[in-house]
Amino acid sequence: MTDFIFPEGFLFGGAIAANQTEGAWNEGGRGLSNIDLIPHGANRQSVKLGKVPHPTLVPGEYYPSHTGIDFYHRYDEDIAMLAEMGLKVFRTSISWSRLFPNGDEMTPNSEGIAFYHKLFQACRKHNMELLVTLAHFDIPMYLVEHYQGWKNRQTIDFFVNFAETCFKEYGQYVKYWITFNEINVVLHSPFSGAGLYFEAHENKQQLLYQAAHHMLVASSKAVHAMREYAPSSQIGCMIAGGSFYPYSCDPEDVFKAMQDERNNTFFVDVQAKGKYPYYMDKFFEENGIVIEQTEDDIVSFKNTVDFVAFSYYASRTSIADISKVEANEGNIIVSAKNPYLNTSEWGWVIDPLGLRITMNHIYERFEKPLFVVENGLGAKDEIEADGSINDGYRIDYMKQHIQAMHAGIQDGVPLIGYISWGVIDLVSASTGEMSKRYGMIYVDKDNSGEGTLERRKKKSFEWYKQVIKDNGIVER
Ligand code: BG6
């Protein structure tokens, strides 16, 4: 029997995000956000991917973010349950349009400000540390429609104003900040990732990388602001992680895997090393992309992050010609199906060793402390006749990933903590479903929005509670 004990002070936690839980989309003075325009059902994909210019609310469509899991009204009872589980750290995000309904105001909406004071105080009352993401896939729709959102350099200033407000108001509670959730997702799911859509005449590639550049500048300026207004906190960047394996040892596949990896990690280069990596000049040139970059941008990039955070659900597999094999669309980035690995009910590859590999890849390249801020299994849960939910499959998944992560630490990778995604069931970002559940706390709501919203502990609740108590997995 082997135990897997983590270093003292290791932070086991749980994560949610404002856009997938809060609901109350038009309460408390909150403004419309890009996320509020992404319907459930057949039209979801085209809106998410930015293929629908100027999306609007369509009568008859169901928009899951409008109600979420009603966290806005139930946060107190939810935080109490998470405290009972013993979470050392709780991750959530601040809805930008709850603080700045249009995004271009200079002073924030006081009701929005008050909500996060109450939420963060509730967490601190239970001694939970906070990890707060400034933008988790959201941007006020007013900025998108009136300023072209991240396509426009002006959005940097609006974001920095939002960030400064957060640091001044909540720096007293929050130990860890992240500027953008999975910043690399902007390239793969532009509207859901960052509120970007494209008109038929627009050069999508050019606009995507220019928008990403603006987000990177905004991130570096937010780092600078945090050092001024919340100097005792730490701040990190975040990507959707998962190393790229070559499909075969054909050098063409190996080369493709290298390129795919670079398209993910250049975001970390800028945020953690302070500049674009050498190969991006060639990439931009070959793809006819011209990044408008000022001297001030280059200076700003010197504000590098304290830690590198990443989500890990799956590894990816790269092949030079994807038309030759079956594709795997799990977790946003399309890659080839890996014949050696099983997948979840939603086709996401399950690869615990991939977490150890990813940790080592990121650390050897950036040499900053790492933080696993999302991991988990999206699965359908059944309520038994006696009311219990026996999610042994979720326990198995987490166990294997925690063990692999432990091995990564033994390899020498400094890891601040492990945060389980969707610790309370929430709306799926990719599909808008409720039935794709990650939680250790069940929420009674279905894919069409029906349900009592009652919370119920799953079997994994007690299991994770014990893991946190033992600071690792102790085989009994
Ligand atoms: C990450 C996102 O990509 O994956 C989360 O940061 C998301 O917002 C999570 O919910 C799981 O993805 P999905 O599509 O199963 O909800």
CSV table of N, CA and C and ligand atoms in Angstrom, one decimal, residues 17 20 91 136-137 181-182 185 238 240 311 313 331-332 348 374 421 426-431 436 438, ligand 1:
chain,number,residue,atom,x,y,z
A,17,ALA,N,-17.1,29.2,-11.7
A,17,ALA,CA,-16.9,30.5,-12.4
A,17,ALA,C,-18.2,31.3,-12.4
A,20,GLN,N,-20.9,30.5,-15.1
A,20,GLN,CA,-21.5,29.2,-15.2
A,20,GLN,C,-22.3,28.9,-13.9
A,91,ARG,N,-11.9,28.7,-5.8
A,91,ARG,CA,-11.6,29.5,-7.0
A,91,ARG,C,-13.0,29.9,-7.6
A,136,HIS,N,-13.3,35.3,-16.6
A,136,HIS,CA,-13.5,33.9,-17.0
A,136,HIS,C,-14.4,33.8,-18.2
A,137,PHE,N,-13.9,34.0,-19.3
A,137,PHE,CA,-14.6,33.9,-20.6
A,137,PHE,C,-15.6,35.0,-20.8
A,181,ASN,N,-8.9,33.5,-17.6
A,181,ASN,CA,-9.1,32.0,-17.6
A,181,ASN,C,-8.7,31.5,-19.0
A,182,GLU,N,-7.8,30.5,-19.0
A,182,GLU,CA,-7.5,29.8,-20.3
A,182,GLU,C,-7.4,30.8,-21.5
A,185,VAL,N,-7.7,30.0,-25.2
A,185,VAL,CA,-9.0,29.5,-25.8
A,185,VAL,C,-9.5,30.6,-26.8
A,238,MET,N,-2.9,31.9,-17.0
A,238,MET,CA,-3.5,30.5,-17.1
A,238,MET,C,-3.7,30.1,-18.5
A,240,ALA,N,-5.4,26.7,-21.0
A,240,ALA,CA,-5.9,25.4,-21.1
A,240,ALA,C,-4.8,24.5,-21.4
A,311,SER,N,-5.4,24.5,-16.6
A,311,SER,CA,-6.4,23.5,-16.4
A,311,SER,C,-5.8,22.2,-17.1
A,313,TYR,N,-7.4,18.5,-18.3
A,313,TYR,CA,-8.4,17.5,-18.5
A,313,TYR,C,-7.9,16.4,-19.3
A,331,ASN,N,-12.5,19.0,-25.1
A,331,ASN,CA,-11.9,20.2,-24.5
A,331,ASN,C,-11.4,21.2,-25.5
A,332,ILE,N,-12.2,21.6,-26.4
A,332,ILE,CA,-12.1,22.8,-27.3
A,332,ILE,C,-11.0,22.7,-28.4
A,348,TRP,N,-13.8,13.1,-24.0
A,348,TRP,CA,-12.6,13.7,-23.5
A,348,TRP,C,-11.6,12.6,-23.1
A,374,GLU,N,-7.8,23.6,-12.5
A,374,GLU,CA,-9.0,22.9,-13.0
A,374,GLU,C,-8.6,21.5,-13.4
A,421,TRP,N,-12.3,21.1,-10.7
A,421,TRP,CA,-13.3,21.9,-11.4
A,421,TRP,C,-14.8,21.6,-11.1
A,426,LEU,N,-22.4,22.6,-12.3
A,426,LEU,CA,-22.7,23.9,-12.9
A,426,LEU,C,-22.9,23.7,-14.4
A,427,VAL,N,-23.2,24.8,-15.1
A,427,VAL,CA,-23.5,24.7,-16.5
A,427,VAL,C,-22.2,24.4,-17.3
A,428,SER,N,-22.2,23.5,-18.2
A,428,SER,CA,-21.0,23.1,-19.0
A,428,SER,C,-20.7,24.3,-20.0
A,429,ALA,N,-19.4,24.6,-20.0
A,429,ALA,CA,-19.0,25.7,-20.9
A,429,ALA,C,-19.1,25.3,-22.4
A,430,SER,N,-18.8,24.1,-22.7
A,430,SER,CA,-18.8,23.7,-24.1
A,430,SER,C,-20.2,23.4,-24.6
A,431,THR,N,-21.0,22.7,-23.8
A,431,THR,CA,-22.3,22.2,-24.3
A,431,THR,C,-23.5,22.9,-23.8
A,436,LYS,N,-23.7,17.3,-17.8
A,436,LYS,CA,-22.3,17.0,-17.8
A,436,LYS,C,-21.8,17.6,-16.5
A,438,TYR,N,-19.5,17.8,-13.0
A,438,TYR,CA,-18.2,17.6,-12.4
A,438,TYR,C,-18.2,17.5,-10.9
B,1,BG6,C1,-12.4,24.8,-19.0
B,1,BG6,C2,-13.1,26.0,-18.6
B,1,BG6,O1,-12.1,24.8,-20.3
B,1,BG6,O2,-13.1,23.6,-18.9
B,1,BG6,C3,-14.4,25.9,-17.8
B,1,BG6,O3,-12.3,26.9,-17.9
B,1,BG6,C4,-15.2,24.7,-18.3
B,1,BG6,O4,-15.1,27.1,-17.8
B,1,BG6,C5,-14.3,23.5,-18.1
B,1,BG6,O5,-16.4,24.5,-17.7
B,1,BG6,C6,-14.9,22.1,-18.4
B,1,BG6,O6,-15.5,22.2,-19.7
B,1,BG6,P1,-17.0,21.8,-20.0
B,1,BG6,O7,-17.2,22.2,-21.4
B,1,BG6,O8,-17.1,20.4,-19.7
B,1,BG6,O9,-17.8,22.7,-19.1
